[in-house]
GROMACS .gro file of C-alpha atoms in nm:
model
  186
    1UNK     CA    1  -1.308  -0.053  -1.925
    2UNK     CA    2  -1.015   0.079  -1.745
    3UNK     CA    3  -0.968   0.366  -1.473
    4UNK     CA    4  -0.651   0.530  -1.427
    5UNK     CA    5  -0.550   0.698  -1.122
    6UNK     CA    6  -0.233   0.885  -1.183
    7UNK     CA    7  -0.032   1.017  -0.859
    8UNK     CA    8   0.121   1.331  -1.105
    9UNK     CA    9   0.277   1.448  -0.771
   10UNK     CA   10   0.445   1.130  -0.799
   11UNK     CA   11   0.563   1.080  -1.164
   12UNK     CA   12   0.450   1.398  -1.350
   13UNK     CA   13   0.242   1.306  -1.692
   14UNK     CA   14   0.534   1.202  -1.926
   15UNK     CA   15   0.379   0.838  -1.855
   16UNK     CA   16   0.071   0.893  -2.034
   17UNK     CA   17   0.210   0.894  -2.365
   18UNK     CA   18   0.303   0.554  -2.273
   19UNK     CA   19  -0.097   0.459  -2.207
   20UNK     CA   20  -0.324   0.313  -2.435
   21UNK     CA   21  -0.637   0.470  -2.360
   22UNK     CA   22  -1.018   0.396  -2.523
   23UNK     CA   23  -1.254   0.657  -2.532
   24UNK     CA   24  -1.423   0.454  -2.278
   25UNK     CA   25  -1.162   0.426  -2.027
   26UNK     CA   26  -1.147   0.761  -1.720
   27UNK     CA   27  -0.769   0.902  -1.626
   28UNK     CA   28  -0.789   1.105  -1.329
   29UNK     CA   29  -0.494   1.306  -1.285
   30UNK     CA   30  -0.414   1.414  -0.925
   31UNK     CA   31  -0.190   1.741  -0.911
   32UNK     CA   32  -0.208   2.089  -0.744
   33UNK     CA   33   0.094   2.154  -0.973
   34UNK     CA   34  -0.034   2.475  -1.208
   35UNK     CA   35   0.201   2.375  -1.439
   36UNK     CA   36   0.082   2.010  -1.443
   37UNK     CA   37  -0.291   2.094  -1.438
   38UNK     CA   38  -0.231   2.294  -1.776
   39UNK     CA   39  -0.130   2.013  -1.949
   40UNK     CA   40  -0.413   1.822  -1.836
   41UNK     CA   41  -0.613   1.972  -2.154
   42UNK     CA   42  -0.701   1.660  -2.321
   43UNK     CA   43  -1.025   1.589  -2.296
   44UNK     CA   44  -1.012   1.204  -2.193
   45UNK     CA   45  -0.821   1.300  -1.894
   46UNK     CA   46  -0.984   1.441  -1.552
   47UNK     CA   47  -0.745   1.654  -1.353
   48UNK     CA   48  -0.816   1.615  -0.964
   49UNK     CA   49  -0.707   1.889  -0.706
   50UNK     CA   50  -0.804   2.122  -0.454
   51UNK     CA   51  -0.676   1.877  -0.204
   52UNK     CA   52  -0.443   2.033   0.077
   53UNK     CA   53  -0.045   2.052   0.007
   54UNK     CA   54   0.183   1.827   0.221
   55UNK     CA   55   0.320   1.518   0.235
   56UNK     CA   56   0.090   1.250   0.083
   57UNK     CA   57  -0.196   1.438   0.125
   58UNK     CA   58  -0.238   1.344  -0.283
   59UNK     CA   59  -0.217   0.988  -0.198
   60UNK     CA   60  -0.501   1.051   0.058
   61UNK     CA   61  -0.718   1.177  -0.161
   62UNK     CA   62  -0.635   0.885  -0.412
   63UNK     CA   63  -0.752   0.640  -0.187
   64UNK     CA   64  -1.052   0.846  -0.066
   65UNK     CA   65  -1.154   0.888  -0.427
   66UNK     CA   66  -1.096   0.547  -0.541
   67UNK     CA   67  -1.307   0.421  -0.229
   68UNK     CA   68  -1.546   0.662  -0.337
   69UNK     CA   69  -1.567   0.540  -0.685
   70UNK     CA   70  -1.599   0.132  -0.554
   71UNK     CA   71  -1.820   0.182  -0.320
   72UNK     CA   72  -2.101   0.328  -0.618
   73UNK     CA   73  -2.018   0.045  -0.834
   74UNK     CA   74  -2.255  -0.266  -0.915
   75UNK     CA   75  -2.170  -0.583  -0.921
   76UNK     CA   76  -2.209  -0.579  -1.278
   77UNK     CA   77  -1.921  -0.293  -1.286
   78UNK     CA   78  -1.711  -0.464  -1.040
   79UNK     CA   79  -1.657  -0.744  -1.291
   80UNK     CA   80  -1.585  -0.526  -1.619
   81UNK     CA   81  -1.378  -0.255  -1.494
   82UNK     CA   82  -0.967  -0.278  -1.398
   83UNK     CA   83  -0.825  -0.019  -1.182
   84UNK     CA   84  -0.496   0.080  -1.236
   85UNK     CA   85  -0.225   0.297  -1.048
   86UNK     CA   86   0.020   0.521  -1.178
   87UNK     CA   87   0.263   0.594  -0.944
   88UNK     CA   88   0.598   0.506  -0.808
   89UNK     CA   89   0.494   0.506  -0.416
   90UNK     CA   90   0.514   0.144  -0.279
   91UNK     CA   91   0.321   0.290  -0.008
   92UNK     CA   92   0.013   0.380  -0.191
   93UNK     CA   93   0.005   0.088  -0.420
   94UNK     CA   94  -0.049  -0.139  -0.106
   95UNK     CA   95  -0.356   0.093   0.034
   96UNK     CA   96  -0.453   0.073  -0.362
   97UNK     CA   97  -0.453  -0.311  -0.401
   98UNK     CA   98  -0.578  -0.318  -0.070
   99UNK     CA   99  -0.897  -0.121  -0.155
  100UNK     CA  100  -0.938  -0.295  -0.498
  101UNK     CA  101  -0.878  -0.619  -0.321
  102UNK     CA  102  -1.157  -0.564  -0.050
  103UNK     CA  103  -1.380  -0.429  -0.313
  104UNK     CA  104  -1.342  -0.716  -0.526
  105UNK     CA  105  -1.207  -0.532  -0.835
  106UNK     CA  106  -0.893  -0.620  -1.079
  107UNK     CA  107  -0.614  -0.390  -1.053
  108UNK     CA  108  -0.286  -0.377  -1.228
  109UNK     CA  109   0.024  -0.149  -1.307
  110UNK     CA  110   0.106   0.018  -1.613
  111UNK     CA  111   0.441  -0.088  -1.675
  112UNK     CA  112   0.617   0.162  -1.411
  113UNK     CA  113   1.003   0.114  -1.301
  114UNK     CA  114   0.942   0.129  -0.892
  115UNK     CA  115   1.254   0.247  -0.784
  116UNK     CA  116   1.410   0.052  -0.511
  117UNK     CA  117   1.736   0.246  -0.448
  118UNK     CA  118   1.580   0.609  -0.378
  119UNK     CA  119   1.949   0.731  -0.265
  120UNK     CA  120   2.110   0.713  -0.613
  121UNK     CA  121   1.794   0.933  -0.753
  122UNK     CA  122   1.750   1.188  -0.528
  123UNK     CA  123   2.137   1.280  -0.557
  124UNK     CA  124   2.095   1.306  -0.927
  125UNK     CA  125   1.741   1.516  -0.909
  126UNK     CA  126   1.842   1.684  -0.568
  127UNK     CA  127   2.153   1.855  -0.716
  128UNK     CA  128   1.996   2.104  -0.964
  129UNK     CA  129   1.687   2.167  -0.748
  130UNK     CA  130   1.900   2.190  -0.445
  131UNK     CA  131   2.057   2.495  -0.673
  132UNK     CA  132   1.733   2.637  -0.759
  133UNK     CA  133   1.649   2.670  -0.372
  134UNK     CA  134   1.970   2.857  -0.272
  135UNK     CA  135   1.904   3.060  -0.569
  136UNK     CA  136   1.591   3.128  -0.442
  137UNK     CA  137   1.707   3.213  -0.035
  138UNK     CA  138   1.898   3.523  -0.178
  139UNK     CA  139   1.630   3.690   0.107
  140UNK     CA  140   1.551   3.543   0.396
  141UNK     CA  141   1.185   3.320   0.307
  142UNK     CA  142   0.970   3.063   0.432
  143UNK     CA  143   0.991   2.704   0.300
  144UNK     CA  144   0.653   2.761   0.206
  145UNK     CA  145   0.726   3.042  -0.027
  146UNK     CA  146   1.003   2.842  -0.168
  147UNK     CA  147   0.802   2.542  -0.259
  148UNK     CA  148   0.526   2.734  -0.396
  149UNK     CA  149   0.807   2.894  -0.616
  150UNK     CA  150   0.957   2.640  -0.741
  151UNK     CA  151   0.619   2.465  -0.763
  152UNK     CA  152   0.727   2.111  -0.735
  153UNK     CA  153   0.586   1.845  -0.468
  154UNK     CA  154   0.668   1.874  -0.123
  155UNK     CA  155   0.821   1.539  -0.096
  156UNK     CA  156   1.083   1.634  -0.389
  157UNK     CA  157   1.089   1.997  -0.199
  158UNK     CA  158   1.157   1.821   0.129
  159UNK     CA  159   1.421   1.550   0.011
  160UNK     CA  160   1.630   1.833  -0.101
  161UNK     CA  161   1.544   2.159   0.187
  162UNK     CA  162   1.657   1.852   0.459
  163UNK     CA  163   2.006   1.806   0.257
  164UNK     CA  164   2.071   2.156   0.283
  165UNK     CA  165   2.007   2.165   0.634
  166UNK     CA  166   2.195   1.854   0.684
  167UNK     CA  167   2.511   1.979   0.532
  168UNK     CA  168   2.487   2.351   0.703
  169UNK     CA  169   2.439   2.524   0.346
  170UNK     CA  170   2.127   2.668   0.504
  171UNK     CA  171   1.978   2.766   0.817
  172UNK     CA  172   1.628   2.920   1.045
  173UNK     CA  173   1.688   3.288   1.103
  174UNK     CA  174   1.738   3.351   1.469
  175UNK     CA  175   1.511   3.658   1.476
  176UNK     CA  176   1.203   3.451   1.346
  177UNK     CA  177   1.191   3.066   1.330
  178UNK     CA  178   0.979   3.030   1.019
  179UNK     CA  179   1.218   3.227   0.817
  180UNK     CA  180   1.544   3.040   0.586
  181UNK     CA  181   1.856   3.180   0.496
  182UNK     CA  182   2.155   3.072   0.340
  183UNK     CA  183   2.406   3.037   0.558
  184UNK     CA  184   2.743   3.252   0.389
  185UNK     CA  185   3.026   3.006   0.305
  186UNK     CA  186   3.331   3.172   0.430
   0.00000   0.00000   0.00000
């Protein structure tokens, strides 16, 4: 038996096509996406959220599950079932192997391209949603509101808002700090 956790915050879902999955393997799906959770209609698959939004706060709750989950296991269980992680975050696959490791468990990776060179994707994802924001700022907002919008992970969200900032294309309103505008090109 096999248990998937997949960090859709992460990678989205277009990786389960890519899974071979029994009827008696579990696939939790972690997302507070609305658009991802929709998706999450087939019936072998359990979508997880209702954790909080921010930054890894879906890796958190990974971990907290899959402790959860090994810590009501027999020995008996421990032996037959393989844990495996579906995400791109180097970060969370050490607390994940960690976790499996101290709980005796097997895990393993779907076959997953970790990306190593982060600069040369965000340019080519950042771009168009970096277009979407400004789009979006026609009003002064909060980066909340923007986020929620555009309904995309805060990490992705936060890679892009920070280039803005960084090359002056947007800026706080000086009336009211939580409050974004874009900043006129002249």
């Amino acid at each position: 038996m096999k248990i998937y956790y997949v960090d859709a915050e992460n990678i989205g879902l277009s990786m389960l096509d890519e899974l071979t999955i029994s009827i008696l393997d579990r696939v939790f799906v972690f997302t507070n996406s609305e658009s991802l959770k929709s998706t999450c209609s087939n019936a072998l698959l359990t979508c997880v959220t209702g954790y909080p939004s921010g930054q890894n706060q879906a890796d958190f709750y990974i971990i907290a599950h899959l402790s959860n989950v090994l810590a009501h296991l027999s020995k008996a269980e421990k032996k037959a079932i393989e844990f495996n992680l579906c995400s791109k975050d180097q970060n969370l696959w050490k607390a994940f192997e960690f976790q499996c490791s101290l709980a005796g468990v097997k895990s393993s990776a779907p076959n997953i391209a970790i990306e190593t060179q982060i600069s040369n994707v965000v340019v080519t994802i950042d771009t168009s949603l970096e277009a979407k924001i400004l789009k979006l700022m026609s009003q002064p907002i909060t980066s909340i509101q923007l986020q929620q919008k555009l309904n995309i992970s805060q990490s992705n969200f936060t890679t892009s808002f920070n280039q803005l900032i960084k090359t002056g294309k947007i800026k706080r309103q000086e009336k009211s700090k939580k409050l974004w505008l874009r900043v006129k090109s002249t």
